[in-house]
Structures are given as structure tokens and as C-alpha cells.
Short mmCIF file of C-alpha atoms in Angstrom, two decimals:
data_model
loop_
_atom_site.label_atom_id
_atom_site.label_comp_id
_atom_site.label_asym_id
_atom_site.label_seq_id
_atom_site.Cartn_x
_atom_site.Cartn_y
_atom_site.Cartn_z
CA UNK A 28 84.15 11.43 -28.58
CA UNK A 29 82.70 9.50 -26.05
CA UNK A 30 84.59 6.97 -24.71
CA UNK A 31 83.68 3.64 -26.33
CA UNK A 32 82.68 0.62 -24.31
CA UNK A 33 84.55 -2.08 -25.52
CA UNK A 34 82.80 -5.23 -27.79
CA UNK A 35 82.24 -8.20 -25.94
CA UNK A 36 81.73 -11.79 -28.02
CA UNK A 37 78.29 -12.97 -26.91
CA UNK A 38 80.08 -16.71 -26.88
CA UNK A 39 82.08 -15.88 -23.98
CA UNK A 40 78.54 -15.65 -22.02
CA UNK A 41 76.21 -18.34 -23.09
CA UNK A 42 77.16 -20.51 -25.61
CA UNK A 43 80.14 -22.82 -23.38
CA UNK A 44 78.16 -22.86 -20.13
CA UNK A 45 76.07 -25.29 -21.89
CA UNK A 46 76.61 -28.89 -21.02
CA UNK A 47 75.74 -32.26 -22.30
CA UNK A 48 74.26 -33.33 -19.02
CA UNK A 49 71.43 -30.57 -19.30
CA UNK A 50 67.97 -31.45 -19.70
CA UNK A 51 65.79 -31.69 -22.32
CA UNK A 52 63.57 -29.02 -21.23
CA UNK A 53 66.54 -26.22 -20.50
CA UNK A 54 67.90 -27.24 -23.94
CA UNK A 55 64.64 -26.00 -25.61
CA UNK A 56 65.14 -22.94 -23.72
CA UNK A 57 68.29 -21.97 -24.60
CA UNK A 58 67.29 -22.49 -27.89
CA UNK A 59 64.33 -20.14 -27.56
CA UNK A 60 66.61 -17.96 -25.67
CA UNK A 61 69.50 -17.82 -28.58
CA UNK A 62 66.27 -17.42 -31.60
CA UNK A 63 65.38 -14.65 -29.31
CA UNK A 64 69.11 -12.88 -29.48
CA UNK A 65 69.54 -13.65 -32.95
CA UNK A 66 66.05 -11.78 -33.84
CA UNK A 67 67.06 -8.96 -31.70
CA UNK A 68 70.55 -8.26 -33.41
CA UNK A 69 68.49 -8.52 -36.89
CA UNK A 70 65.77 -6.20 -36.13
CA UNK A 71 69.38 -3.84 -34.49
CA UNK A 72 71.34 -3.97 -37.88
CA UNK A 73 68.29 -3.40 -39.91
CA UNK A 74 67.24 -0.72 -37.89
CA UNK A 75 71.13 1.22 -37.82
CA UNK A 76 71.43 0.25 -41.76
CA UNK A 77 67.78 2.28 -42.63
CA UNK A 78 68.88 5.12 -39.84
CA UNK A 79 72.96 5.11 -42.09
CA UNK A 80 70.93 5.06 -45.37
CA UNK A 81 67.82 7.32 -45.18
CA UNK A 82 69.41 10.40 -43.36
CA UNK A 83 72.82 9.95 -44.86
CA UNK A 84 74.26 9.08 -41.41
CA UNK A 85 74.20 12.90 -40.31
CA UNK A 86 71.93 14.12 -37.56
CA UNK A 87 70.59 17.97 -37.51
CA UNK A 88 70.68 19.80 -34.48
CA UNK A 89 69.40 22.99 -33.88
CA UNK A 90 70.87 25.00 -31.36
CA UNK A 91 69.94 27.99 -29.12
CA UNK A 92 72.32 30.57 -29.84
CA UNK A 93 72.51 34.24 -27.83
CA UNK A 94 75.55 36.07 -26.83
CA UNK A 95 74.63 39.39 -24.89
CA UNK A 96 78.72 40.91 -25.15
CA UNK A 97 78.30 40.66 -29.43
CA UNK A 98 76.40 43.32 -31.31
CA UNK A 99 74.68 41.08 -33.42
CA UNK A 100 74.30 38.04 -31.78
CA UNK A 101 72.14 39.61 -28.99
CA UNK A 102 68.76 38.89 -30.32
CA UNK A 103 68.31 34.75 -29.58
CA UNK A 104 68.25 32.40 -32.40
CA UNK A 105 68.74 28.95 -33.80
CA UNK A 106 71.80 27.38 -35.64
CA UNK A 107 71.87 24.51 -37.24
CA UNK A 108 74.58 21.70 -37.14
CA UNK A 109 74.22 18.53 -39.08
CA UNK A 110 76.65 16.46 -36.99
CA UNK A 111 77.59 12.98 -38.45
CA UNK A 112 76.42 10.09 -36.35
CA UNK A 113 78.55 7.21 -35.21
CA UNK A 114 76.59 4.41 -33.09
CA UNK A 115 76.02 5.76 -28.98
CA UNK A 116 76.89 9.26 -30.13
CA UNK A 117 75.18 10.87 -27.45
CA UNK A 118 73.70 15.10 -27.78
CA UNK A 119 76.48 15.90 -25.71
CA UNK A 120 79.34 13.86 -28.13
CA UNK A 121 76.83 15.95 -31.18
CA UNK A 122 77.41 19.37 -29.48
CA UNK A 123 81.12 19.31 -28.61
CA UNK A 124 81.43 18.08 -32.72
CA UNK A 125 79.62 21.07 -33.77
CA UNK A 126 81.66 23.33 -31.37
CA UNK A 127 85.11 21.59 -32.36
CA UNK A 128 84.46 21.12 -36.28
CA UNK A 129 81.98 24.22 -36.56
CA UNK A 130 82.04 26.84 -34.78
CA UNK A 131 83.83 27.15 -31.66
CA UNK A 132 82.00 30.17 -30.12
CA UNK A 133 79.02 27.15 -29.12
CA UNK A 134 78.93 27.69 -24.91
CA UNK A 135 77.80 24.96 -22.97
CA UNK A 136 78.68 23.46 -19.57
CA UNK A 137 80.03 19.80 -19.61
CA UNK A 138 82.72 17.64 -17.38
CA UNK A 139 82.39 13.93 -16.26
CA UNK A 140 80.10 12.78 -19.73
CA UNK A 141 78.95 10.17 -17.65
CA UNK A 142 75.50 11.58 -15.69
CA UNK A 143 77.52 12.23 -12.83
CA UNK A 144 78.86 15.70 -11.99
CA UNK A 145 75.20 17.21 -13.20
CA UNK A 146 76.74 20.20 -15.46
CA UNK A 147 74.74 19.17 -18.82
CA UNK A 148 71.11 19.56 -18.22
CA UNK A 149 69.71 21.05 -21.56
CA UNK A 150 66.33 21.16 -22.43
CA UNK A 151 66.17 19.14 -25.48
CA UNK A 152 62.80 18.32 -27.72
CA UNK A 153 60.85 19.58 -25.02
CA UNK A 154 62.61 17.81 -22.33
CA UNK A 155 64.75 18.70 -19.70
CA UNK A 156 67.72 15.81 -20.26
CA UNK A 157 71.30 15.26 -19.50
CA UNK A 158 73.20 15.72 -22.56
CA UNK A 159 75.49 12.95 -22.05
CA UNK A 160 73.33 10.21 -20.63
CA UNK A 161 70.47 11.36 -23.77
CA UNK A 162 71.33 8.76 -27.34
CA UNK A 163 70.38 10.92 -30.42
CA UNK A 164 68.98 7.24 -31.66
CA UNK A 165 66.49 7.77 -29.44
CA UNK A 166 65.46 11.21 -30.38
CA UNK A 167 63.42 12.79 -33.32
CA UNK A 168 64.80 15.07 -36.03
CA UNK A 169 65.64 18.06 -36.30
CA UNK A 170 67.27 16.94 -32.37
CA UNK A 171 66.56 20.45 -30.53
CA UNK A 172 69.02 21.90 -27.84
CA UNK A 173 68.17 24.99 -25.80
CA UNK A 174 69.13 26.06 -22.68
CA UNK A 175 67.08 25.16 -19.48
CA UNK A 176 63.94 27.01 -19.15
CA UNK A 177 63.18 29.40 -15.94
CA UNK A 178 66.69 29.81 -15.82
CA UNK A 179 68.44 32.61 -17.00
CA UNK A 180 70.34 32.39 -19.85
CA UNK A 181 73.98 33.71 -19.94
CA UNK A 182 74.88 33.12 -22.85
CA UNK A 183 74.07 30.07 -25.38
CA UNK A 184 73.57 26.94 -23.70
CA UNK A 185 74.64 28.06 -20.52
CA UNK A 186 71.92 29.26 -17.75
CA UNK A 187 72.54 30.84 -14.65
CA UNK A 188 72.48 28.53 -11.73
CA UNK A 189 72.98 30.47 -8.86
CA UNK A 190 69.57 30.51 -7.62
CA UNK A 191 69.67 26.97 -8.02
CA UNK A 192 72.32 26.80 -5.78
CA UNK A 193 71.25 29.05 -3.39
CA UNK A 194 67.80 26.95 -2.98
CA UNK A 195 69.98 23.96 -2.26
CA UNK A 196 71.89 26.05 0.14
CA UNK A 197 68.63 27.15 2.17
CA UNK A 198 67.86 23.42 3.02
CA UNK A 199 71.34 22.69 4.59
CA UNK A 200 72.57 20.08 2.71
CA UNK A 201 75.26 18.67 4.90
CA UNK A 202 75.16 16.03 7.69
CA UNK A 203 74.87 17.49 11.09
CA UNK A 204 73.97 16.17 14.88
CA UNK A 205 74.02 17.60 18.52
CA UNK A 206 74.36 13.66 19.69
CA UNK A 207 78.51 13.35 20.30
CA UNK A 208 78.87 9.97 18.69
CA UNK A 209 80.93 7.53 19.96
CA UNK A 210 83.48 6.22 17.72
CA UNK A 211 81.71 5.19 14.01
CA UNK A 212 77.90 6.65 13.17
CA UNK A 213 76.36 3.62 11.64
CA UNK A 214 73.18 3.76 9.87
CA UNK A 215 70.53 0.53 9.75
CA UNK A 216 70.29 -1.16 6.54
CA UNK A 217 66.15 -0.25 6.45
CA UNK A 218 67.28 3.17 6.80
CA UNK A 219 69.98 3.28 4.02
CA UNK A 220 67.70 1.58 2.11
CA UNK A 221 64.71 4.37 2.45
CA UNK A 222 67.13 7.29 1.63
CA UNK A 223 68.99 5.58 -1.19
CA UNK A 224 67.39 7.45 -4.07
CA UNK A 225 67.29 10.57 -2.48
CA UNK A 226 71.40 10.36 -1.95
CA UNK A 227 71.44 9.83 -5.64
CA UNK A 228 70.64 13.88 -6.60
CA UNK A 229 73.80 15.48 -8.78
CA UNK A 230 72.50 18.91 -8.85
CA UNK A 231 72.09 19.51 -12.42
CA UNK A 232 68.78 21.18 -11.80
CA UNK A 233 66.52 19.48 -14.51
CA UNK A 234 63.79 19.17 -11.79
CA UNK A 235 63.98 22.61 -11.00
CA UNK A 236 64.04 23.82 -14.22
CA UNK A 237 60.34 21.75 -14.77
CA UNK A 238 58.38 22.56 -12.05
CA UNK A 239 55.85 25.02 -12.97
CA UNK A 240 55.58 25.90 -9.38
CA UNK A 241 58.97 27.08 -8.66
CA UNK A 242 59.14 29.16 -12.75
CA UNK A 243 56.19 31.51 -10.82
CA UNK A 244 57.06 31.27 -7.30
CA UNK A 245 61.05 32.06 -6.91
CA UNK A 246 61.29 31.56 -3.24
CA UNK A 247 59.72 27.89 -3.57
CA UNK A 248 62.66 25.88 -2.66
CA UNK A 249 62.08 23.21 -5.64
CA UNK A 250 61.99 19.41 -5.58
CA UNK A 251 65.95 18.83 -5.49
CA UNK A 252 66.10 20.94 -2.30
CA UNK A 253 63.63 19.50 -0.80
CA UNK A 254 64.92 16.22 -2.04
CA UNK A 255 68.00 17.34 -0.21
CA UNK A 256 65.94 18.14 3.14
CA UNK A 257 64.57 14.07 2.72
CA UNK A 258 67.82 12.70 2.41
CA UNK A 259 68.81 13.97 6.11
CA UNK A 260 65.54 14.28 7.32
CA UNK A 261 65.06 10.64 7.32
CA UNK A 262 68.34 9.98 8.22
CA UNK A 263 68.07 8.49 11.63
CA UNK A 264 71.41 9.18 12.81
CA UNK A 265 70.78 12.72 12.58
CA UNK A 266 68.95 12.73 16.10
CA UNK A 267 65.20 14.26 17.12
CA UNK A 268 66.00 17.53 17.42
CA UNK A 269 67.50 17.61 14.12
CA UNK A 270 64.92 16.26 12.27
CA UNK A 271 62.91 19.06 14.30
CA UNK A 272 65.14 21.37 12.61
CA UNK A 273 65.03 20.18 9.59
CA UNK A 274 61.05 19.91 9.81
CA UNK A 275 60.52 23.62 10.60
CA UNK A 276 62.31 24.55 7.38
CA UNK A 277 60.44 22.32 5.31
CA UNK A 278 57.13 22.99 6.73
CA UNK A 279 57.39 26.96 6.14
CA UNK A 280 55.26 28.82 3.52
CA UNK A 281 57.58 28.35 0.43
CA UNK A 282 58.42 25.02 1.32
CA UNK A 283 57.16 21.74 0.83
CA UNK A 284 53.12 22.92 0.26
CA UNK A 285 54.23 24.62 -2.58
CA UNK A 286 54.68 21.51 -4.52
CA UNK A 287 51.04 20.30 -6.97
CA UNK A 288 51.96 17.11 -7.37
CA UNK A 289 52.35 17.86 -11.14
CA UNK A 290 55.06 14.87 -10.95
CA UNK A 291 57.45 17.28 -13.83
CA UNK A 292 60.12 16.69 -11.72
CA UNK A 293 59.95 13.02 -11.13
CA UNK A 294 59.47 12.63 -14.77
CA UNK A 295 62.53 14.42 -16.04
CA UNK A 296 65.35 13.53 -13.17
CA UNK A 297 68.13 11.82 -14.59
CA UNK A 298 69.07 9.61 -11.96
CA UNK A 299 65.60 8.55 -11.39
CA UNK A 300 64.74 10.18 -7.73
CA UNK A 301 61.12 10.04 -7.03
CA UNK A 302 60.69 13.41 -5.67
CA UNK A 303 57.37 13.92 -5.79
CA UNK A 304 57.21 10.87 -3.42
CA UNK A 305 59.55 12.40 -1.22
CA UNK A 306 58.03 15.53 -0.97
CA UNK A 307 54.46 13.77 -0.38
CA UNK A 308 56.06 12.21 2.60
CA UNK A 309 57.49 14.84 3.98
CA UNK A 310 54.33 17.12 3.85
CA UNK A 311 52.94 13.88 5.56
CA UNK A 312 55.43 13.97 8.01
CA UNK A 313 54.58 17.77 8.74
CA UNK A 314 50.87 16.95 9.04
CA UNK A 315 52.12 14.22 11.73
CA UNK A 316 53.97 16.67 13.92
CA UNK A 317 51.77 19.46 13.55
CA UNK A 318 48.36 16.96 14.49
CA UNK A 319 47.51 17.20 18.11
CA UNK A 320 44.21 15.93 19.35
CA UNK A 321 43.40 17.87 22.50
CA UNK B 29 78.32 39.59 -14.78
CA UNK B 30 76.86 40.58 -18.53
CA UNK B 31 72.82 41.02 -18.61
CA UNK B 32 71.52 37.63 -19.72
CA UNK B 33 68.13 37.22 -21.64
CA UNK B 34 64.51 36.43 -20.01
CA UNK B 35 62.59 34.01 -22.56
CA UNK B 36 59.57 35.15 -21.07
CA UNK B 37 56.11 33.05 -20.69
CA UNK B 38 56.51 30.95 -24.13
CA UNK B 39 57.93 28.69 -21.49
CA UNK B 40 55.68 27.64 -20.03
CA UNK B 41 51.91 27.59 -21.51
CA UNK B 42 53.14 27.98 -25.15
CA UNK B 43 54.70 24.19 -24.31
CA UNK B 44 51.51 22.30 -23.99
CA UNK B 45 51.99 19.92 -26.52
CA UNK B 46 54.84 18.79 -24.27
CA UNK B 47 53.01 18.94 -21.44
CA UNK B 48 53.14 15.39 -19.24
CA UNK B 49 50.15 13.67 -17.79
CA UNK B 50 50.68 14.92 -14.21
CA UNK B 51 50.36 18.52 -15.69
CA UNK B 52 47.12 17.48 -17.87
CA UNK B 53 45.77 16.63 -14.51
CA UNK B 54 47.11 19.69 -12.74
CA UNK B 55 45.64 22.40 -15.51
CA UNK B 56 42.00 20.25 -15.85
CA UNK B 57 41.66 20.23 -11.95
CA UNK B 58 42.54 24.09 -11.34
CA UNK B 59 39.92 24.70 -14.66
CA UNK B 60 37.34 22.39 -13.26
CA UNK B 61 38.26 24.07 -10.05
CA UNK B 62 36.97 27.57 -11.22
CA UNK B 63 34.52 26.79 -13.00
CA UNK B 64 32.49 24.42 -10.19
CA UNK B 65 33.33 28.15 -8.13
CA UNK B 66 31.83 30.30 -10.64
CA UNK B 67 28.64 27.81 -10.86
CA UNK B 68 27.91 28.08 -7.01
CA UNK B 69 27.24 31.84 -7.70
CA UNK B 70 24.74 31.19 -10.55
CA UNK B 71 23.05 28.23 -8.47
CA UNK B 72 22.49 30.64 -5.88
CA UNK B 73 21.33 33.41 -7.58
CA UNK B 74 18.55 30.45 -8.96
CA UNK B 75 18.04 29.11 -6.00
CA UNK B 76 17.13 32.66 -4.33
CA UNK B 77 14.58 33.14 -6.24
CA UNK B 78 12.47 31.33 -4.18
CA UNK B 79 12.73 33.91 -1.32
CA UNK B 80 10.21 35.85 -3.38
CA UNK B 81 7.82 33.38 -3.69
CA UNK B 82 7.02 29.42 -5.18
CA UNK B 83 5.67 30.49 -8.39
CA UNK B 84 9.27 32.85 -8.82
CA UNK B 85 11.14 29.88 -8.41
CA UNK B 86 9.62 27.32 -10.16
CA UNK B 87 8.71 30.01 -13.28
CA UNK B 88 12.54 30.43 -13.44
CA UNK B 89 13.68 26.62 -13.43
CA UNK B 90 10.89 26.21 -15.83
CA UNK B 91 12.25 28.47 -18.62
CA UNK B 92 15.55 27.81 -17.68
CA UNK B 93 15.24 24.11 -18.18
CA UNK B 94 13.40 24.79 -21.77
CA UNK B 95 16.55 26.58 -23.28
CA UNK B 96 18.47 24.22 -24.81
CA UNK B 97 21.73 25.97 -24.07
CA UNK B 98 21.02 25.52 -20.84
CA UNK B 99 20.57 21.57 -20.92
CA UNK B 100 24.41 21.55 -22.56
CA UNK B 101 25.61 23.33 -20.35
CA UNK B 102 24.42 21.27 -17.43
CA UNK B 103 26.24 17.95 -19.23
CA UNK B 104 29.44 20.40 -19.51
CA UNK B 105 28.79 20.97 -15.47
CA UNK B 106 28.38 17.04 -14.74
CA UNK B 107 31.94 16.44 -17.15
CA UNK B 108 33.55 19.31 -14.86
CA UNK B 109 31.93 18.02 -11.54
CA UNK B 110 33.10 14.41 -12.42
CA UNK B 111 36.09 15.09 -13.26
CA UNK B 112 37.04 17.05 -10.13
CA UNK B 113 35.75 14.79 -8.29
CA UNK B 114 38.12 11.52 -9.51
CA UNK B 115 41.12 13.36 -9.86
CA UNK B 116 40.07 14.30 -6.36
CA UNK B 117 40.12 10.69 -5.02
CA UNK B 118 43.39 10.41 -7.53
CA UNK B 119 45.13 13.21 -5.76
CA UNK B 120 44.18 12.17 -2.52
CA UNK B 121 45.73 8.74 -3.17
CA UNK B 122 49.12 10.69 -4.04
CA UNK B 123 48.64 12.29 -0.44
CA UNK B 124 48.76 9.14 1.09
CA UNK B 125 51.24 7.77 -0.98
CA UNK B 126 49.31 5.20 -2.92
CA UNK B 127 50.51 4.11 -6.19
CA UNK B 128 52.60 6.94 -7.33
CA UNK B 129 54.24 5.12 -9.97
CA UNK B 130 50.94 4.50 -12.09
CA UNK B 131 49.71 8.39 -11.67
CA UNK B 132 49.33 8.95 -14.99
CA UNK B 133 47.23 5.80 -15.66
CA UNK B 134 45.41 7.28 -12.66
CA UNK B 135 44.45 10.38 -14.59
CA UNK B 136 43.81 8.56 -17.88
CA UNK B 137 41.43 6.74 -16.04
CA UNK B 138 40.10 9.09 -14.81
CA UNK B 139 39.46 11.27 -17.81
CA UNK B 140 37.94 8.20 -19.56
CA UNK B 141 35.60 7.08 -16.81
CA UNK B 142 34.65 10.90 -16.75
CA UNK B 143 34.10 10.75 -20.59
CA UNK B 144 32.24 7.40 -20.39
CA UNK B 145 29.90 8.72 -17.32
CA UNK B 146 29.11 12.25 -19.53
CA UNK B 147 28.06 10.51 -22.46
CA UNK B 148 25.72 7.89 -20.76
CA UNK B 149 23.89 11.02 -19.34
CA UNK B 150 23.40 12.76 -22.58
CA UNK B 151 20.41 11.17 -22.77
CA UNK B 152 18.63 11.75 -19.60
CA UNK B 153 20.07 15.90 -19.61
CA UNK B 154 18.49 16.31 -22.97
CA UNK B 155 15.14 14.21 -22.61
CA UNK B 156 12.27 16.97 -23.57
CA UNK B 157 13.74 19.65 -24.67
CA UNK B 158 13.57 19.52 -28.45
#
């Protein structure tokens, strides 16, 4: 389903590069280095060959299922699938088999399969994921799919997202300045360099969907809104009196002193953002502007 | 839009065997939290007793301190007190930025350095009372 990278020959890589004219000493590591490999693809095959053997080279999902428009599908439950596995089948690749070969009333969101556009964050074994970037080799059976929690669920998989959205919305997520800029805006290296991970955010809403915080408090912007407000808060081309702006929105009662520090959110996000640390600094930030000694 | 379905508070508390390290810490420093509040009442209510007179007070601590309950429940305050207090320093550190990265090993350590400080005072909390 997915689509396969293609198999390169490991000879290509290392094996011609080596010369007669090499030492002694890089000899006898190349040698260590090819025992190494050849270890590694052992302990690989014998690994795949138990996983093909022992669980007769299916996997077992079970699924959230709830349709509110169907009589008697409207009290939630679990289906199960046992999907057969082919190596870097991915839950997303198991889910669209069991709604293709199975039972094609399975609802879930799903586009680029590549952990880019952000549509397939389920909460599977007790982790908010991304379908498509989440191997079922590295999960435990029975693999368990359900919808993301402190959303609301529409209907299967699929969880309403519009307060998401609207959170993201609140923190003006778009580039704006009062300076008129002459010609090109460029930004420093350092300072591309400092929001870098923050730029990286897809919106799937994993982070969101963790944080205890925002599941009791629903006007708590969340860490990928506030992750939003770093990412042109610390953008210097922005201006002062932008990152003023910006400031005043963060620093109000639902905003950035909501978060505990219970680092959910930088555990879970796919793409590896470390909001918590943003956040910190930005309540740091606040502390900064709102600290007069007088 | 049809009415879609609230799963309610199995969410969130009914999880805890999923629960990460950073929420470990969160849940043990709101408990020790409350219950270091709830102990400043009862410490005051003992240490009043001395507005009535120094033979009040120290007739209270006295029994008090005989009751073997009691001596427990002092090592359960100096775990609680402990404990605050390091994941204190630890969450002050993620003010300030310091190490996020190793936050959990933060919290182990400080769970086993609370652990390790609780059972070396077993000894001195429970000296004369059996």
C-alpha cells in the first residue's frame, strides 16, 4: 500500500571505496565495521522469520468503531481486523487493508502517508501517533486504534477538529509586520536556526489531544498554538511592536501559564517539536517584559 | 453536523498505566502538594496548644509522639516533604530551561533519592516507640 522504497545493494556503498593503499589500521576497521553489518542483517532476518512464523504473518487490530446516523452502531465498540503483514506495513497501510478488503464503512482521515499533511493522528496503544509514520513491527499485539482522545468523535476514527483549529486560529498564525520592507525580508541564520523546530508543526493535533491541561480547560490555547505564537514571536523580522502583540496574547489567562510542564506534548509530537521548551521560553519571555524594578 | 459521542473521563485518569514520566511527576507534586497543605492545619492546631499553657503543649507532643501511627505517619510526611521539595528544584530547572531533554531522569532521580533519604530515616522516626 505504501509506497515501497526501493532496495539498494550495500556493495554500491562500502565495499569498492576500499583501496589497496589503505592502512593497516582502517583495514581492521572496515572489517569490524562489515562483522558489525553482517550481525545486524542476521539478528533482522531472524527476527522477521520468528515475527512470519509465530503469528502466522497476520497482525490484529482492534478498532474503535461508532457511527451516530446507524441504529445499531451508535453505542461505541471494538472490531477486530487481522490484517496480513508485509515488511514497513505501517497502521495506516493496516487500516486502509481492513477498510478495502473488510469492511468499507471503517472512517478515518488520511492524505500525504508520509507525516506531512497531519490528517492521521490516532491514538494507538495508548499513544497519540501518526498512523503513517507508526511501523506495526514496532508495536505490541492486539495493535489498538481509537480515535484521539478530548476530541470529539464523529464518527469512527474521525474526531472533530474544529476547536483545534480554532485554537490555532486565536494565535494568528501568519507572518505579519508594520515595518514596510524594502525589497527581500531576510532572516539571520541564528535566527532561522532558533525557530526551525517550531516551523516544523503539521497540525495534526496529537499534542493537543495529550495535554491534560487543555482536556479540562477548553479555552487553554494548547502547545501547537502556542508553538505557533513561538515560531513568529521569535521571528526577528517581525518587528518590536509585533512581538508586543504577539506577547499580550500569549501572556493572557488561558495562555501560556496554563501549561504544567507535564512534557505529554513534547513526548507524543510527530515531527519532534520541543514544545514544552518553547512554551517555557516564552512564559520566560513574559516574565522579562512584565519585570520592572522601580 | 450529526451528534458525535463524549468518551467521558476514562480518558484521562483511567489511562495511568500509560501515563509518561512528566505526568508521574505532575500527579505526585499536586498530591504532595495537598497533603504538605492539609499538614500545616494539623501542625497548627499542635502547635496552639501551647497558648494554654507549657504543660498543654508538651502533654500533647508527648502522647502524640508515643502512638505509633503517629511515628509512620511522620516518615510518610518526610517522603511527601522530600519529594516536593526535589521535584521543586527539578521544576524550577525546567523554568529556566535547564536540561529539558533528561526531565524524566530528573524525576526518576528524584523519586529514588526521595526513596533512599525515607528509608535512612526509618530508623531515627521510629527510635522508642515500641
Amino acid at each position: 500500500m505504501s509506497t515501497q522504497v526501493p532496495e539498494q545493494t550495500e556493495e554500491e556503498s562500502s565495499a569498492d571505496t576500499e583501496s589497496q593503499s589503505q592502512s593497516a589500521a582502517q583495514q581492521a576497521r572496515m572489517e569490524k565495521k562489515r562483522d558489525r553489518a553482517a550481525q545486524r542483517d542476521q539478528q533482522r532476518e531472524a527476527e522477521e522469520a520468528e515475527r512470519e512464523f509465530s503469528e502466522d504473518g497476520t497482525y490484529l487490530l482492534k478498532v474503535f468503531r461508532y457511527d451516530p446516523e446507524i441504529a445499531g452502531k451508535q453505542e461505541p465498540r471494538f472490531d477486530e481486523f487481522h490484517v496480513p503483514y508485509h515488511t514497513g506495513m505501517t497502521v495506516l497501510d493496516a487500516l486502509m487493508y481492513a477498510r478495502d478488503e473488510y469492511d468499507s464503512s471503517l472512517t478515518f482521515r488520511h492524505s500525504c502517508r508520509q507525516a506531512v499533511c497531519g490528517s492521521d493522528a490516532l491514538f494507538v496503544n495508548g499513544r497519540q501517533r501518526l498512523g503513517c509514520k507508526t511501523q506495526l513491527s514496532d508495536l505490541e499485539e492486539p495493535v489498538r486504534i481509537e480515535p484521539l482522545p478530548h476530541q470529539e468523535v464523529v464518527k469512527d476514527l474521525v474526531v472533530d477538529m474544529e476547536h483545534f483549529y480554532d485554537q490555532m486560529h486565536a494565535v494568528e498564525p501568519y507572518f505579519q509586520t508594520n515595518d514596510l520592507p524594502e525589497g527581500e525580508q531576510l532572516q539571520s541564520r541564528e535566527n532561522r536556526e532558533k525557530i526551525k523546530m517550531s516551523t516544523r508543526c503539521i497540525w495534526c493535533g496529537a499534542c493537543m489531544s495529550s495535554c491534560n491541561i487543555a482536556a479540562g480547560d477548553n479555552k487553554y490555547l494548547g502547545p501547537a498554538a502556542i508553538n505557533k505564537a513561538y515560531r513568529f514571536t521569535m521571528d526577528e523580522r517581525e518587528g518590536e511592536d509585533m512581538k508586543e502583540h504577539r506577547m499580550k496574547i500569549m501572556e493572557q489567562e488561558h495562555g501560556v501559564w496554563r501549561c504544567q510542564t507535564q512534557f505529554s506534548c513534547t513526548e507524543v509530537c510527530p515531527k519532534d517539536i520541543p514544545l514544552t521548551e518553547h512554551i517555557q521560553e516564552l512564559k520566560r519571555e513574559a516574565v522579562k517584559n512584565n519585570l520592572k524594578f522601580w | 453536523m450529526s451528534q458525535s459521542y463524549n468518551r467521558g473521563l476514562i480518558e484521562d485518569f483511567g489511562r495511568w498505566k500509560e501515563f509518561s514520566a512528566g505526568m508521574w511527576a505532575w500527579i505526585f507534586h499536586k498530591f504532595t502538594g495537598w497533603v504538605l497543605v492539609g499538614y500545616l492545619f494539623t501542625h497548627i492546631a499542635v502547635l496552639s496548644t501551647a497558648l494554654t499553657g507549657a504543660a498543654a503543649y508538651t502533654e500533647t507532643i508527648q502522647t502524640l509522639e508515643s502512638l505509633l501511627v503517629v511515628r509512620i505517619l511522620e516518615v510518610g510526611l518526610l517522603a511527601v516533604a522530600v519529594f516536593h521539595i526535589l521535584n521543586g528544584l527539578r521544576l524550577l530547572l525546567v523554568d529556566l530551561g535547564v536540561g529539558l531533554h533528561a526531565q524524566d531522569k530528573s524525576f526518576y532521580a528524584s523519586l529514588a533519592l526521595t526513596g533512599a533519604i525515607v528509608v535512612a530515616s526509618v530508623p531515627t522516626f521510629l527510635a522508642g516507640v515500641f
